[in-house]
Amino acid sequence: MNVALIGYGKMGKEIERLAKERNMNIVAKLNSQSTAISDDQLASIDVAVHFATPPTVLKHIEEWAAKKKHLVVGTTGWHNELEHVRKIVEHHKIGLVYASNFSIGVNIFRHVLQHAGKAFNKFAEYDVSIDETHHTQKLDSPSGTALTLARTLLDTVKRKTEIISTPPERKIEPHHLHIASKRIGTVVGTHRVVFESDADQIELIHTAKNRTGFALGALLAAEWVLDKKGLFTMDDVLGDILQ
Ligand SMILES: NC(=O)c1ccc[n+]([C@@H]2O[C@H](COP(=O)([O-])OP(=O)(O)OC[C@H]3O[C@@H](n4cnc5c(N)ncnc54)[C@H](OP(=O)(O)O)[C@@H]3O)[C@@H](O)[C@H]2O)c1
């Protein structure tokens, strides 16, 4: 399988390292200074993997879909444009897998949270909040993963109907689901969900030790999407495993 890396930063380099171990070929590595690639190079590409910057992502999806290349998109910060992207994908008849977090561990974590949310939904004495910590170079806040976890909670804990990520300078309302973000040092990514009552506290924590989990998930998605058409998430890639 021949892969183009759009974005050759921390994630692009980790994907390259793992791709070599899996006998995949990285045939293009593009950063902000790259010029157009040759027609021969383009013809050889099976899938383009995007881990670049949020402002570049929609333009790149449009360009690469028009080139009829399958896409795996890890770059975050664009998911409010999902319906626009769905139209592009359907128009060009390509496959695109996106996820705010490609790591298998986080996807299992989200399923655990789904079950937990359904249970805590039955007990109004429990409040719930999310906090996330990342390195100081991270561009978006709250993290895409925190927002995905929050949406899972809105779907299951019915008394929570609105996500707030910057607490107003007054007390928050009971229907608010608060996400707190912290940026420090080189932390790869920690997400913590806390269910809290007068009697006890339950914490669910996912801590990424390095970028390997994200890169591995993205490569699994790249292999999976080769014979697909449409817009998919990691739920589709992991399929039956998470049922
Ligand atoms: N979904 C997931 O599982 C997951 C996991 C980790 C990170 N992420 C997300 O992935 C993205 C990248 O993360 P990172 O840690 O790899 O960031 P990074 O180290 O800052 O790398 C960003 C890369 O994007 C390149 N870039 C900027 N503009 C570009 C353009 N116009 N065309 C091509 N490349 C361009 C940069 O090139 P220059 O060096 O030339 O500026 C750099 O190589 C972020 O949005 C992050 O939140 C997602």
GROMACS .gro file of N, CA and C in nm, residues 16-94:
model
  237
   16GLU      N    1   0.507   0.737   0.977
   16GLU     CA    2   0.614   0.688   0.889
   16GLU      C    3   0.691   0.574   0.957
   17ARG      N    4   0.723   0.592   1.085
   17ARG     CA    5   0.799   0.490   1.158
   17ARG      C    6   0.722   0.356   1.161
   18LEU      N    7   0.590   0.365   1.192
   18LEU     CA    8   0.511   0.241   1.201
   18LEU      C    9   0.485   0.181   1.063
   19ALA      N   10   0.469   0.267   0.963
   19ALA     CA   11   0.442   0.217   0.827
   19ALA      C   12   0.556   0.128   0.781
   20LYS      N   13   0.679   0.168   0.813
   20LYS     CA   14   0.796   0.087   0.773
   20LYS      C   15   0.786  -0.052   0.834
   21GLU      N   16   0.746  -0.058   0.961
   21GLU     CA   17   0.734  -0.187   1.030
   21GLU      C   18   0.626  -0.273   0.966
   22ARG      N   19   0.524  -0.209   0.904
   22ARG     CA   20   0.411  -0.284   0.846
   22ARG      C   21   0.426  -0.301   0.696
   23ASN      N   22   0.544  -0.274   0.643
   23ASN     CA   23   0.571  -0.288   0.499
   23ASN      C   24   0.480  -0.203   0.412
   24MET      N   25   0.446  -0.085   0.461
   24MET     CA   26   0.372   0.010   0.378
   24MET      C   27   0.472   0.112   0.326
   25ASN      N   28   0.445   0.166   0.207
   25ASN     CA   29   0.538   0.264   0.149
   25ASN      C   30   0.486   0.405   0.168
   26ILE      N   31   0.570   0.490   0.223
   26ILE     CA   32   0.536   0.632   0.229
   26ILE      C   33   0.594   0.696   0.102
   27VAL      N   34   0.507   0.737   0.011
   27VAL     CA   35   0.555   0.785  -0.119
   27VAL      C   36   0.555   0.937  -0.130
   28ALA      N   37   0.494   1.004  -0.032
   28ALA     CA   38   0.500   1.152  -0.030
   28ALA      C   39   0.488   1.200   0.113
   29LYS      N   40   0.568   1.302   0.147
   29LYS     CA   41   0.563   1.362   0.282
   29LYS      C   42   0.550   1.512   0.261
   30LEU      N   43   0.434   1.566   0.294
   30LEU     CA   44   0.406   1.706   0.261
   30LEU      C   45   0.397   1.791   0.388
   31ASN      N   46   0.462   1.905   0.385
   31ASN     CA   47   0.446   2.001   0.495
   31ASN      C   48   0.405   2.135   0.436
   32SER      N   49   0.414   2.241   0.516
   32SER     CA   50   0.361   2.371   0.470
   32SER      C   51   0.442   2.428   0.354
   33GLN      N   52   0.565   2.381   0.336
   33GLN     CA   53   0.652   2.435   0.230
   33GLN      C   54   0.650   2.352   0.102
   34SER      N   55   0.575   2.242   0.101
   34SER     CA   56   0.583   2.149  -0.013
   34SER      C   57   0.520   2.208  -0.138
   35THR      N   58   0.581   2.174  -0.251
   35THR     CA   59   0.523   2.214  -0.380
   35THR      C   60   0.441   2.096  -0.433
   36ALA      N   61   0.374   2.117  -0.546
   36ALA     CA   62   0.287   2.011  -0.601
   36ALA      C   63   0.367   1.885  -0.629
   37ILE      N   64   0.302   1.769  -0.614
   37ILE     CA   65   0.372   1.643  -0.642
   37ILE      C   66   0.354   1.605  -0.789
   38SER      N   67   0.443   1.520  -0.837
   38SER     CA   68   0.441   1.486  -0.981
   38SER      C   69   0.323   1.393  -1.011
   39ASP      N   70   0.287   1.385  -1.139
   39ASP     CA   71   0.175   1.298  -1.180
   39ASP      C   72   0.206   1.152  -1.149
   40ASP      N   73   0.332   1.111  -1.170
   40ASP     CA   74   0.371   0.972  -1.142
   40ASP      C   75   0.354   0.939  -0.995
   41GLN      N   76   0.402   1.034  -0.913
   41GLN     CA   77   0.391   1.016  -0.768
   41GLN      C   78   0.242   1.004  -0.730
   42LEU      N   79   0.162   1.095  -0.787
   42LEU     CA   80   0.019   1.097  -0.754
   42LEU      C   81  -0.047   0.964  -0.794
   43ALA      N   82  -0.013   0.916  -0.913
   43ALA     CA   83  -0.076   0.793  -0.962
   43ALA      C   84  -0.049   0.675  -0.870
   44SER      N   85   0.065   0.678  -0.802
   44SER     CA   86   0.103   0.562  -0.720
   44SER      C   87   0.034   0.562  -0.583
   45ILE      N   88  -0.029   0.673  -0.545
   45ILE     CA   89  -0.082   0.686  -0.408
   45ILE      C   90  -0.217   0.615  -0.393
   46ASP      N   91  -0.228   0.529  -0.292
   46ASP     CA   92  -0.355   0.462  -0.263
   46ASP      C   93  -0.439   0.542  -0.164
   47VAL      N   94  -0.372   0.600  -0.066
   47VAL     CA   95  -0.447   0.670   0.039
   47VAL      C   96  -0.361   0.784   0.095
   48ALA      N   97  -0.428   0.896   0.125
   48ALA     CA   98  -0.358   1.010   0.185
   48ALA      C   99  -0.400   1.021   0.331
   49VAL      N  100  -0.301   1.039   0.418
   49VAL     CA  101  -0.328   1.045   0.562
   49VAL      C  102  -0.298   1.188   0.611
   50HIS      N  103  -0.401   1.255   0.664
   50HIS     CA  104  -0.390   1.397   0.696
   50HIS      C  105  -0.375   1.420   0.847
   51PHE      N  106  -0.256   1.457   0.889
   51PHE     CA  107  -0.235   1.507   1.025
   51PHE      C  108  -0.156   1.636   1.009
   52ALA      N  109  -0.229   1.745   0.982
   52ALA     CA  110  -0.163   1.875   0.958
   52ALA      C  111  -0.225   1.978   1.052
   53THR      N  112  -0.278   2.086   0.998
   53THR     CA  113  -0.334   2.190   1.085
   53THR      C  114  -0.482   2.213   1.052
   54PRO      N  115  -0.563   2.250   1.151
   54PRO     CA  116  -0.706   2.269   1.127
   54PRO      C  117  -0.739   2.362   1.009
   55PRO      N  118  -0.669   2.476   0.989
   55PRO     CA  119  -0.709   2.564   0.878
   55PRO      C  120  -0.686   2.502   0.740
   56THR      N  121  -0.602   2.399   0.730
   56THR     CA  122  -0.570   2.342   0.598
   56THR      C  123  -0.664   2.228   0.559
   57VAL      N  124  -0.739   2.175   0.655
   57VAL     CA  125  -0.797   2.043   0.634
   57VAL      C  126  -0.907   2.040   0.528
   58LEU      N  127  -0.997   2.139   0.528
   58LEU     CA  128  -1.107   2.133   0.430
   58LEU      C  129  -1.056   2.146   0.287
   59LYS      N  130  -0.960   2.239   0.268
   59LYS     CA  131  -0.904   2.260   0.135
   59LYS      C  132  -0.836   2.129   0.087
   60HIS      N  133  -0.762   2.065   0.178
   60HIS     CA  134  -0.694   1.941   0.141
   60HIS      C  135  -0.794   1.828   0.111
   61ILE      N  136  -0.900   1.819   0.188
   61ILE     CA  137  -1.001   1.715   0.161
   61ILE      C  138  -1.058   1.738   0.020
   62GLU      N  139  -1.091   1.863  -0.011
   62GLU     CA  140  -1.146   1.893  -0.145
   62GLU      C  141  -1.047   1.854  -0.254
   63GLU      N  142  -0.920   1.895  -0.235
   63GLU     CA  143  -0.818   1.869  -0.339
   63GLU      C  144  -0.795   1.719  -0.359
   64TRP      N  145  -0.780   1.646  -0.249
   64TRP     CA  146  -0.744   1.504  -0.260
   64TRP      C  147  -0.863   1.419  -0.301
   65ALA      N  148  -0.984   1.459  -0.262
   65ALA     CA  149  -1.103   1.388  -0.308
   65ALA      C  150  -1.116   1.406  -0.459
   66ALA      N  151  -1.089   1.528  -0.509
   66ALA     CA  152  -1.096   1.553  -0.653
   66ALA      C  153  -0.992   1.470  -0.728
   67LYS      N  154  -0.882   1.436  -0.660
   67LYS     CA  155  -0.780   1.348  -0.722
   67LYS      C  156  -0.820   1.200  -0.710
   68LYS      N  157  -0.939   1.175  -0.650
   68LYS     CA  158  -0.993   1.039  -0.632
   68LYS      C  159  -0.906   0.954  -0.540
   69LYS      N  160  -0.852   1.017  -0.438
   69LYS     CA  161  -0.771   0.943  -0.341
   69LYS      C  162  -0.850   0.922  -0.212
   70HIS      N  163  -0.842   0.800  -0.158
   70HIS     CA  164  -0.902   0.775  -0.027
   70HIS      C  165  -0.827   0.858   0.077
   71LEU      N  166  -0.899   0.891   0.186
   71LEU     CA  167  -0.840   0.978   0.288
   71LEU      C  168  -0.861   0.922   0.428
   72VAL      N  169  -0.759   0.941   0.511
   72VAL     CA  170  -0.772   0.918   0.656
   72VAL      C  171  -0.739   1.053   0.720
   73VAL      N  172  -0.834   1.109   0.795
   73VAL     CA  173  -0.816   1.246   0.845
   73VAL      C  174  -0.812   1.245   0.998
   74GLY      N  175  -0.693   1.273   1.050
   74GLY     CA  176  -0.676   1.280   1.196
   74GLY      C  177  -0.677   1.423   1.246
   75THR      N  178  -0.651   1.517   1.157
   75THR     CA  179  -0.650   1.659   1.197
   75THR      C  180  -0.786   1.694   1.258
   76THR      N  181  -0.783   1.766   1.368
   76THR     CA  182  -0.909   1.797   1.438
   76THR      C  183  -0.951   1.942   1.407
   77GLY      N  184  -1.064   1.983   1.461
   77GLY     CA  185  -1.106   2.123   1.452
   77GLY      C  186  -1.194   2.155   1.332
   78TRP      N  187  -1.254   2.054   1.266
   78TRP     CA  188  -1.336   2.083   1.146
   78TRP      C  189  -1.470   2.009   1.149
   79HIS      N  190  -1.502   1.940   1.256
   79HIS     CA  191  -1.615   1.846   1.252
   79HIS      C  192  -1.752   1.913   1.241
   80ASN      N  193  -1.758   2.047   1.260
   80ASN     CA  194  -1.886   2.116   1.233
   80ASN      C  195  -1.911   2.130   1.082
   81GLU      N  196  -1.814   2.090   1.001
   81GLU     CA  197  -1.829   2.094   0.854
   81GLU      C  198  -1.857   1.953   0.797
   82LEU      N  199  -1.899   1.864   0.884
   82LEU     CA  200  -1.913   1.723   0.845
   82LEU      C  201  -2.006   1.702   0.725
   83GLU      N  202  -2.119   1.775   0.723
   83GLU     CA  203  -2.215   1.753   0.614
   83GLU      C  204  -2.159   1.802   0.480
   84HIS      N  205  -2.080   1.910   0.485
   84HIS     CA  206  -2.012   1.958   0.364
   84HIS      C  207  -1.914   1.852   0.314
   85VAL      N  208  -1.839   1.794   0.407
   85VAL     CA  209  -1.740   1.692   0.370
   85VAL      C  210  -1.810   1.566   0.317
   86ARG      N  211  -1.924   1.532   0.378
   86ARG     CA  212  -1.997   1.414   0.330
   86ARG      C  213  -2.032   1.431   0.181
   87LYS      N  214  -2.076   1.554   0.144
   87LYS     CA  215  -2.113   1.580   0.004
   87LYS      C  216  -1.992   1.564  -0.088
   88ILE      N  217  -1.877   1.615  -0.043
   88ILE     CA  218  -1.754   1.604  -0.124
   88ILE      C  219  -1.719   1.457  -0.146
   89VAL      N  220  -1.725   1.381  -0.037
   89VAL     CA  221  -1.688   1.239  -0.043
   89VAL      C  222  -1.783   1.163  -0.136
   90GLU      N  223  -1.913   1.193  -0.125
   90GLU     CA  224  -2.010   1.123  -0.208
   90GLU      C  225  -1.996   1.165  -0.355
   91HIS      N  226  -1.970   1.294  -0.376
   91HIS     CA  227  -1.956   1.344  -0.513
   91HIS      C  228  -1.838   1.275  -0.584
   92HIS      N  229  -1.725   1.261  -0.513
   92HIS     CA  230  -1.606   1.205  -0.577
   92HIS      C  231  -1.594   1.053  -0.560
   93LYS      N  232  -1.690   0.994  -0.486
   93LYS     CA  233  -1.695   0.849  -0.469
   93LYS      C  234  -1.565   0.793  -0.410
   94ILE      N  235  -1.518   0.857  -0.305
   94ILE     CA  236  -1.400   0.806  -0.235
   94ILE      C  237  -1.442   0.757  -0.097
   0.00000   0.00000   0.00000
